[in-house]
PDB file of C-alpha atoms in Angstrom:
ATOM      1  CA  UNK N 495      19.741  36.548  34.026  1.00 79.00           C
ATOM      2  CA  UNK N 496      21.714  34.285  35.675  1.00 93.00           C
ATOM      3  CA  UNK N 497      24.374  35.826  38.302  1.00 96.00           C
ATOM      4  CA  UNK N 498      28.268  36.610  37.751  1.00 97.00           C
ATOM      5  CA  UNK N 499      28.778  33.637  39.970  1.00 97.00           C
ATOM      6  CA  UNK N 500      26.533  30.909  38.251  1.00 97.00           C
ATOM      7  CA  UNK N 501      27.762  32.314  34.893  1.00 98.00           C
ATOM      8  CA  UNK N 502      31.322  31.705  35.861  1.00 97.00           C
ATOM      9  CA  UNK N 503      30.856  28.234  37.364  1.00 98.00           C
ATOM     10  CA  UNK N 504      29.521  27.309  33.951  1.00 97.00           C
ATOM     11  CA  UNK N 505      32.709  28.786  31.956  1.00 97.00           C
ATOM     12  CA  UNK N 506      35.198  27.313  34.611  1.00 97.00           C
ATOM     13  CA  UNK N 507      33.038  23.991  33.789  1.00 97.00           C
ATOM     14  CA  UNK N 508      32.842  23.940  29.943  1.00 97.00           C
ATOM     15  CA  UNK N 509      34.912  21.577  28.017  1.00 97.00           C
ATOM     16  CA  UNK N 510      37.203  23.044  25.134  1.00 97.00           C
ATOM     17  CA  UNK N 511      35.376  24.423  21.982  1.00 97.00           C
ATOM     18  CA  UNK N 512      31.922  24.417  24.068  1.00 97.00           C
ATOM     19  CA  UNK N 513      29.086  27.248  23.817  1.00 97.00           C
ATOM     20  CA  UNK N 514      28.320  29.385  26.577  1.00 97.00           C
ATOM     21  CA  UNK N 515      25.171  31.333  24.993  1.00 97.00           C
ATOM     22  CA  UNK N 516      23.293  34.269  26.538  1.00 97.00           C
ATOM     23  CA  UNK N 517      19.606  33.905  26.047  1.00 95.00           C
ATOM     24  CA  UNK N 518      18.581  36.705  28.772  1.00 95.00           C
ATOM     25  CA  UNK N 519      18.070  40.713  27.854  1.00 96.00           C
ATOM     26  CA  UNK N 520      20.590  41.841  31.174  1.00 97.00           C
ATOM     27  CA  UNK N 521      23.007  40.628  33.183  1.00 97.00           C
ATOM     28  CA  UNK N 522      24.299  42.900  35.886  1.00 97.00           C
ATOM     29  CA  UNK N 523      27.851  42.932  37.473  1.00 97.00           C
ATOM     30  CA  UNK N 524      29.627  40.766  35.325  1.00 98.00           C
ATOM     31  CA  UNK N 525      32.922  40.198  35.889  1.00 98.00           C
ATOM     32  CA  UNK N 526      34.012  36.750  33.726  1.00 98.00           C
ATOM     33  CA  UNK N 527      37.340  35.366  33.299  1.00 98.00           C
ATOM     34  CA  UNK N 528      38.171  32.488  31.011  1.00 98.00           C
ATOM     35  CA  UNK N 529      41.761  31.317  31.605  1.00 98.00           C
ATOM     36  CA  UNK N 530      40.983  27.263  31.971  1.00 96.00           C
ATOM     37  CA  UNK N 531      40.103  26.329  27.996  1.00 97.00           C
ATOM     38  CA  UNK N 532      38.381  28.232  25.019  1.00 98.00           C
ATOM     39  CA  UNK N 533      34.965  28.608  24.948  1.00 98.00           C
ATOM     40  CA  UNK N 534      32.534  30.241  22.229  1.00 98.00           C
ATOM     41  CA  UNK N 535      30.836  33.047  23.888  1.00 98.00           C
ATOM     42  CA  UNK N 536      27.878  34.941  22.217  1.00 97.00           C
ATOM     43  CA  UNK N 537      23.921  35.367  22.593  1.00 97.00           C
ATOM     44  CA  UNK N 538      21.430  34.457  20.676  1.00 92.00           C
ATOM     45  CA  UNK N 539      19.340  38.167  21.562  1.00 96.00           C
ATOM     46  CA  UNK N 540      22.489  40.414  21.355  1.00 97.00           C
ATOM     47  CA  UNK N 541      22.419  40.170  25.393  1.00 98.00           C
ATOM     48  CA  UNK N 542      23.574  43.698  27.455  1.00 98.00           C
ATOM     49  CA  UNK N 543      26.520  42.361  29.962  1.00 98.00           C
ATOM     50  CA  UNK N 544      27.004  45.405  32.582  1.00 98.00           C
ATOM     51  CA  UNK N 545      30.331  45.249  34.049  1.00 97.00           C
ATOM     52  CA  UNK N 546      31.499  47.507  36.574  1.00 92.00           C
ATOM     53  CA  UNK N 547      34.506  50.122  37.216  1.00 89.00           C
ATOM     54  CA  UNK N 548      37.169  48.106  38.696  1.00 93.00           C
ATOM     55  CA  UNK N 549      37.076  44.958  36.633  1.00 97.00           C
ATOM     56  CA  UNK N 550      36.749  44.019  32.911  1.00 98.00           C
ATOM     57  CA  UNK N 551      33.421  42.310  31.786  1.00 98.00           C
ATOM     58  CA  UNK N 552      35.975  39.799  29.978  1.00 98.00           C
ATOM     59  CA  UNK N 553      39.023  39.013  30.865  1.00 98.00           C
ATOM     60  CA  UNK N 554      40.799  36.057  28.582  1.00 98.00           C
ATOM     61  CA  UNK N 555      44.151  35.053  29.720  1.00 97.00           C
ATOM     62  CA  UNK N 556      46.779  32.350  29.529  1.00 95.00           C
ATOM     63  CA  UNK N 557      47.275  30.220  26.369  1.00 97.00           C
ATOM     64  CA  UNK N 558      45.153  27.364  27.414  1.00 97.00           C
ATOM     65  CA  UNK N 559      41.670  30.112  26.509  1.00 98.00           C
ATOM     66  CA  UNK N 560      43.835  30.373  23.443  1.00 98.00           C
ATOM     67  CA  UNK N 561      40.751  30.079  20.589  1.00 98.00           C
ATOM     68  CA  UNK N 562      37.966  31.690  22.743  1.00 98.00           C
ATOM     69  CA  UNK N 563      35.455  33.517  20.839  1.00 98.00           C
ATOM     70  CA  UNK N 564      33.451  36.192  21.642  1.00 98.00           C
ATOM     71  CA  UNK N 565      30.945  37.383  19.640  1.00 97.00           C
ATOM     72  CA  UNK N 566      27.319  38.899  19.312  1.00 98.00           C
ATOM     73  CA  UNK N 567      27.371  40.832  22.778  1.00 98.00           C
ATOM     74  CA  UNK N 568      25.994  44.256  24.664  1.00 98.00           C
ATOM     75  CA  UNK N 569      29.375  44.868  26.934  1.00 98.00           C
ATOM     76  CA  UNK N 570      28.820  48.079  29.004  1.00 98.00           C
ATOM     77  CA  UNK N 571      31.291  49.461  31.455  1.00 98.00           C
ATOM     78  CA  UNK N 572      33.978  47.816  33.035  1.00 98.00           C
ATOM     79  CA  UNK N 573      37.984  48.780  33.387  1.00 97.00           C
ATOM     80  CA  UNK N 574      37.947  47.274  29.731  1.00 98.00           C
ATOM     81  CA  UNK N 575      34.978  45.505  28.262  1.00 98.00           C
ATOM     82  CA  UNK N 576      37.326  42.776  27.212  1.00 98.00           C
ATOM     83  CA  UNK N 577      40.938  42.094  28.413  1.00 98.00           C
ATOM     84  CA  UNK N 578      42.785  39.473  26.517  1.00 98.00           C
ATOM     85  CA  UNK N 579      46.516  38.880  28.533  1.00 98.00           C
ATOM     86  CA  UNK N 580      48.827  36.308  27.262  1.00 98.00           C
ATOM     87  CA  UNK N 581      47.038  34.518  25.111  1.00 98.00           C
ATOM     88  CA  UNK N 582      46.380  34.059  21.210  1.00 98.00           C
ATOM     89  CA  UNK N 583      43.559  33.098  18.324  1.00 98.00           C
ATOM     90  CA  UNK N 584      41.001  34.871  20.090  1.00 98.00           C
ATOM     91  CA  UNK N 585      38.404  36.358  18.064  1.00 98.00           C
ATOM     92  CA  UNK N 586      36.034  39.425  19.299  1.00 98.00           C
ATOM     93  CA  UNK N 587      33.447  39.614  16.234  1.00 98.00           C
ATOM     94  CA  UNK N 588      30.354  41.682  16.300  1.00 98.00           C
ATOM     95  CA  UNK N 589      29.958  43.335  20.007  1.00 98.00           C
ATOM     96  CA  UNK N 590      28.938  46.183  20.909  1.00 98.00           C
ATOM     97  CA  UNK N 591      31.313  47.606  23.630  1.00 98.00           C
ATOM     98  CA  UNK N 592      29.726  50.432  25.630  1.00 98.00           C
ATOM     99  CA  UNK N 593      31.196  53.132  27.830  1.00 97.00           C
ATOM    100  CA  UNK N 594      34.153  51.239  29.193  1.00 97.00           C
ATOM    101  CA  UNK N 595      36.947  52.984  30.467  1.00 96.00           C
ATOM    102  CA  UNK N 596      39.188  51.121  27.557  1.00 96.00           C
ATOM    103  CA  UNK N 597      36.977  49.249  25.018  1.00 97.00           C
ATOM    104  CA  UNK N 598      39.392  46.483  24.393  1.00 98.00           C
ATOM    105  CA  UNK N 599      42.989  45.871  25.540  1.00 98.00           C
ATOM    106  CA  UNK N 600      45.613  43.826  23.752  1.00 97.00           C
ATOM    107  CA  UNK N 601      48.294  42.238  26.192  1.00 98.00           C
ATOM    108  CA  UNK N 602      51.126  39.890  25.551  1.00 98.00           C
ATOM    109  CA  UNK N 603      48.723  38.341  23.085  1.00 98.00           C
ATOM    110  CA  UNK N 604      49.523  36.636  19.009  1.00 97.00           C
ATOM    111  CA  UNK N 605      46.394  36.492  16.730  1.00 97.00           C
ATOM    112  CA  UNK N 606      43.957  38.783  18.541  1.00 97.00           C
ATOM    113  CA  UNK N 607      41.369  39.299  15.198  1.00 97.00           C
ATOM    114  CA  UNK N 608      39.040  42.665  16.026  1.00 97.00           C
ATOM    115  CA  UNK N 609      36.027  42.675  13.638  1.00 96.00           C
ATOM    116  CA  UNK N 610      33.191  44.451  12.823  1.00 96.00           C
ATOM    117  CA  UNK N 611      32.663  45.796  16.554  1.00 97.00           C
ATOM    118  CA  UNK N 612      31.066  48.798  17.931  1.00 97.00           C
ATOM    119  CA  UNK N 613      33.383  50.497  20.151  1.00 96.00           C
ATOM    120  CA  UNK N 614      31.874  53.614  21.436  1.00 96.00           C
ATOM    121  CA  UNK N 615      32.573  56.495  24.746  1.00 95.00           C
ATOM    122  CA  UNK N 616      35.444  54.999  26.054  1.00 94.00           C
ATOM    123  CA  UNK N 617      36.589  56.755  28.783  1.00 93.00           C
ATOM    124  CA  UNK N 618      40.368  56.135  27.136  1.00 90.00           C
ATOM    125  CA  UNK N 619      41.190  54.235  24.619  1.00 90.00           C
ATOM    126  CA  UNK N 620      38.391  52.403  21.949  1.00 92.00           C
ATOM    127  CA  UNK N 621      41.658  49.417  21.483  1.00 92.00           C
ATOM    128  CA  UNK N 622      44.688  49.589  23.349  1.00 92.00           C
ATOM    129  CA  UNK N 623      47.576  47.178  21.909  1.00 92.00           C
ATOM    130  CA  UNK N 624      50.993  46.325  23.899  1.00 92.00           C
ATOM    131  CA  UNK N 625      53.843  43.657  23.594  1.00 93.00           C
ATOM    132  CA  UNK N 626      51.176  41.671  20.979  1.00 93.00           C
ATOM    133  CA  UNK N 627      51.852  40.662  17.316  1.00 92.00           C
ATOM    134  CA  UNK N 628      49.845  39.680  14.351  1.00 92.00           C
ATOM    135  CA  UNK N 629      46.326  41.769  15.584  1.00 92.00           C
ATOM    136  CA  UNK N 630      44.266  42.108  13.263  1.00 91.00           C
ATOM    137  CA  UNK N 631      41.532  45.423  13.079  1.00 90.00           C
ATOM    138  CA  UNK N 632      39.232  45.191  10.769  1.00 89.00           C
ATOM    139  CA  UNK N 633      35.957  47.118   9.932  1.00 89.00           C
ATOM    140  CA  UNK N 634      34.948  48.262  13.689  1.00 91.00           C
ATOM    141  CA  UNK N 635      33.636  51.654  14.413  1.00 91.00           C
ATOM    142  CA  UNK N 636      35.584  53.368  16.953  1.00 89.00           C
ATOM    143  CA  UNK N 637      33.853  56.568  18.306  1.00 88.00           C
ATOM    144  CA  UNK N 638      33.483  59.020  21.266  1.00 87.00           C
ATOM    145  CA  UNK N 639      36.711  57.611  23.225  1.00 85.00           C
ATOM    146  CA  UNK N 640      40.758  57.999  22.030  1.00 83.00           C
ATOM    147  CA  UNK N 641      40.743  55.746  19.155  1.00 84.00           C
ATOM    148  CA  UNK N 642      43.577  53.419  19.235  1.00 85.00           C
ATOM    149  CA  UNK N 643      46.500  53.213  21.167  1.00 85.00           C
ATOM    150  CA  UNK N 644      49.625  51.281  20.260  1.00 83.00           C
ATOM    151  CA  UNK N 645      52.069  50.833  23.169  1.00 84.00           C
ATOM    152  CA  UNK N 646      55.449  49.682  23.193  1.00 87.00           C
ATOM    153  CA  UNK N 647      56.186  45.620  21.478  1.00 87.00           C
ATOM    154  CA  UNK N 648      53.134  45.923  18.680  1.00 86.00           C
ATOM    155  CA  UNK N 649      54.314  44.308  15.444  1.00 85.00           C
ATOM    156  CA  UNK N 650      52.550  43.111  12.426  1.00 85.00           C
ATOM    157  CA  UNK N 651      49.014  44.662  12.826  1.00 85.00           C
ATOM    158  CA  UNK N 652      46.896  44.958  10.452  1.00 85.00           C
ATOM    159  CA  UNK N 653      44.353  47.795  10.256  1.00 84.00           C
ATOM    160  CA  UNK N 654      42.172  47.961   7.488  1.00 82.00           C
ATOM    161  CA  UNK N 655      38.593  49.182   6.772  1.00 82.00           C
ATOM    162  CA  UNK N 656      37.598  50.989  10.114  1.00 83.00           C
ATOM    163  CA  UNK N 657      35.324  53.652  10.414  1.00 83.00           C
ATOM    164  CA  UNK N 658      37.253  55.765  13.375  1.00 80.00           C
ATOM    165  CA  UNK N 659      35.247  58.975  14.196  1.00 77.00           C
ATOM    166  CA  UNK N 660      34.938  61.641  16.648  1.00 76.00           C
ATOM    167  CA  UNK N 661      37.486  60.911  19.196  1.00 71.00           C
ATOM    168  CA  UNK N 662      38.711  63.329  21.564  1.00 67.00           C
ATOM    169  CA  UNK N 663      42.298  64.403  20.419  1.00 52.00           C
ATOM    170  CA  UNK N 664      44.974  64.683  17.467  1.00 36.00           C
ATOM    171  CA  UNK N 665      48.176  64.056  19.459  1.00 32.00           C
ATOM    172  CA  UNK N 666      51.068  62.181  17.975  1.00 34.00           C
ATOM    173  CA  UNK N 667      53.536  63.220  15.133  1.00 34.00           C
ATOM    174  CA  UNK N 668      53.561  59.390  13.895  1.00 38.00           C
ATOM    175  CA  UNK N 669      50.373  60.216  12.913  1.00 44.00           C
ATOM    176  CA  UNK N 670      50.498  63.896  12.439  1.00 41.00           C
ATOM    177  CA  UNK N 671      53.567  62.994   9.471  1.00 40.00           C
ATOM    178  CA  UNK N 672      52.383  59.537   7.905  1.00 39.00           C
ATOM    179  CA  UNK N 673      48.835  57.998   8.915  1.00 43.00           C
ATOM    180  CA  UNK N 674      47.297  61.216   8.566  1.00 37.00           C
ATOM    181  CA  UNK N 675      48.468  61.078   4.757  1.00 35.00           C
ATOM    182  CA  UNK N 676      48.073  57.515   3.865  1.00 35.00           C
ATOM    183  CA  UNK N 677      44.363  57.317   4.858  1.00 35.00           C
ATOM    184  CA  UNK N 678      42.504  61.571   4.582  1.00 34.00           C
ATOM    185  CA  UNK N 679      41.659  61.405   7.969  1.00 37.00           C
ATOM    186  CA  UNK N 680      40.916  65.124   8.714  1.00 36.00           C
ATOM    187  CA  UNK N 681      42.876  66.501  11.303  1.00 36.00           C
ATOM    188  CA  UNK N 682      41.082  66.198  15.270  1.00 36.00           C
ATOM    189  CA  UNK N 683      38.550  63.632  13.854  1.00 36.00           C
ATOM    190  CA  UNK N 684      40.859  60.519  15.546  1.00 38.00           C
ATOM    191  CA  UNK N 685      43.453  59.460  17.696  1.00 39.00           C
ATOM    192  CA  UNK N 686      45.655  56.573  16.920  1.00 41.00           C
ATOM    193  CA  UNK N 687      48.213  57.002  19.369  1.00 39.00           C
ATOM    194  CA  UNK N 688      51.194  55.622  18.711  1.00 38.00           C
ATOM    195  CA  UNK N 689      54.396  54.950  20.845  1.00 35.00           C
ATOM    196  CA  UNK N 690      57.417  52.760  20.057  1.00 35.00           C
ATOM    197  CA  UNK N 691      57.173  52.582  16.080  1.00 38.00           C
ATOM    198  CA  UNK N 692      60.536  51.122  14.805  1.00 40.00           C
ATOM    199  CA  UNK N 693      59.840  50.215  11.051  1.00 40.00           C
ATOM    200  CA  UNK N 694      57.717  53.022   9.407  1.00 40.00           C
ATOM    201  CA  UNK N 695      57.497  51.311   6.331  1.00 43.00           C
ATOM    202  CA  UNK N 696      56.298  48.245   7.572  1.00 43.00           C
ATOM    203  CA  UNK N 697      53.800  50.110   9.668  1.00 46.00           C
ATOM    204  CA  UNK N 698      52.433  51.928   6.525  1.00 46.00           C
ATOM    205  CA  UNK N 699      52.123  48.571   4.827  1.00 41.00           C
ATOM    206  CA  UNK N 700      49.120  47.317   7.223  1.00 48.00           C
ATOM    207  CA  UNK N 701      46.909  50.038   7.624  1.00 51.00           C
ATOM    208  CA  UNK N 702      44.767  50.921   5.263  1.00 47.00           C
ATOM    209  CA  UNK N 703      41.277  51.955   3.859  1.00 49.00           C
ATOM    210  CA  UNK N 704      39.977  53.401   7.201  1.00 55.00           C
ATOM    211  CA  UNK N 705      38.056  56.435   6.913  1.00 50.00           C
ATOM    212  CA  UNK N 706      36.265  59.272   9.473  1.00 53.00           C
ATOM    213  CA  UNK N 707      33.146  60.797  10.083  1.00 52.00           C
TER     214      UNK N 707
END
């Protein structure tokens, strides 16, 4: 495939609302940012995008990538497979994310929707949310890593109809006293660890239907 350098002279390029599709099998050290306007990212083979340590594979920041899509990818390794920072409306549909240190993290961002990803042996955290509003998490499975991880300033998240399964540690009352009850997961079978919960009752309201393995 087509180097990290070529593929991000194309994104830096693209117009808003344009396709950027991945037609090769691998791509090695990738390292993208989109930041200038939203683009549709996917491939048409399920292409494997291998990131590496220090960076994310995808990293989607300021408001004018607001609407990017990614969707239909292979993401392996990276700091995070994708990184969305101070943004919004940015879909992630249908990836598998692979042995990242954090699958996907949630930054200063409205209107992240998560759906129907793979999110599996993250070194940390399988989602990581912080100082973002209106995320929406809906039928991933999140496996082999620490689940998900709400930091402080999360509001209005929905989590509904995830399959979230052998992750690494039971740790926080939150969950331990409420979550645990609303939704049978079996003790040790996931971590959702969560910090900074003001409004119990409106947390209770959005999460639902998720089950474990």
């Amino acid at each position: 495939g087509l180097s990290n350098i070529e593929i991000q002279k194309i994104i830096d390029s693209a117009n808003a609302g344009e396709n950027i599709i991945f037609a090769g099998k691998n791509y090695e050290n990738i390292s993208l940012t989109i930041s200038k306007n939203p683009v549709n990212i996917y491939s048409s083979v399920k292409s494997t995008l291998n990131g590496n340590s220090k960076n994310p594979v995808f990293t989607i920041k300021s408001s004018k990538a607001a609407g990017t899509v990614i969707y239909n990818l292979i993401v392996k390794g990276g700091s995070e497979g994708i990184l969305l920072k101070g943004t919004n409306n940015v879909p992630i549909l249908n990836n598998d994310i692979i042995n990242s240190k954090c699958g996907i993290s949630v930054i200063d961002t409205d209107k992240a929707n998560i759906v129907g990803n793979l999110i599996s042996n993250s070194n940390s955290f399988g989602i990581y949310l912080k100082d973002s509003t209106n995320t929406v998490i809906y039928s991933n499975c999140i496996t082999k890593g620490y689940g998900i991880y709400f930091d402080k300033g999360v509001e209005y998240t929905t989590v509904e109809h995830n399959q979230i399964s052998y992750n690494k540690e039971f740790m926080d009352y939150f969950l331990d006293k409420y979550i645990d009850k609303i939704n049978e997961f079996k003790p040790r079978e996931l971590l959702t660890f969560i910090e900074y919960i003001e409004d119990i009752d409106t947390y209770k309201k959005f999460v639902s239907s998720n089950y474990d393995k």
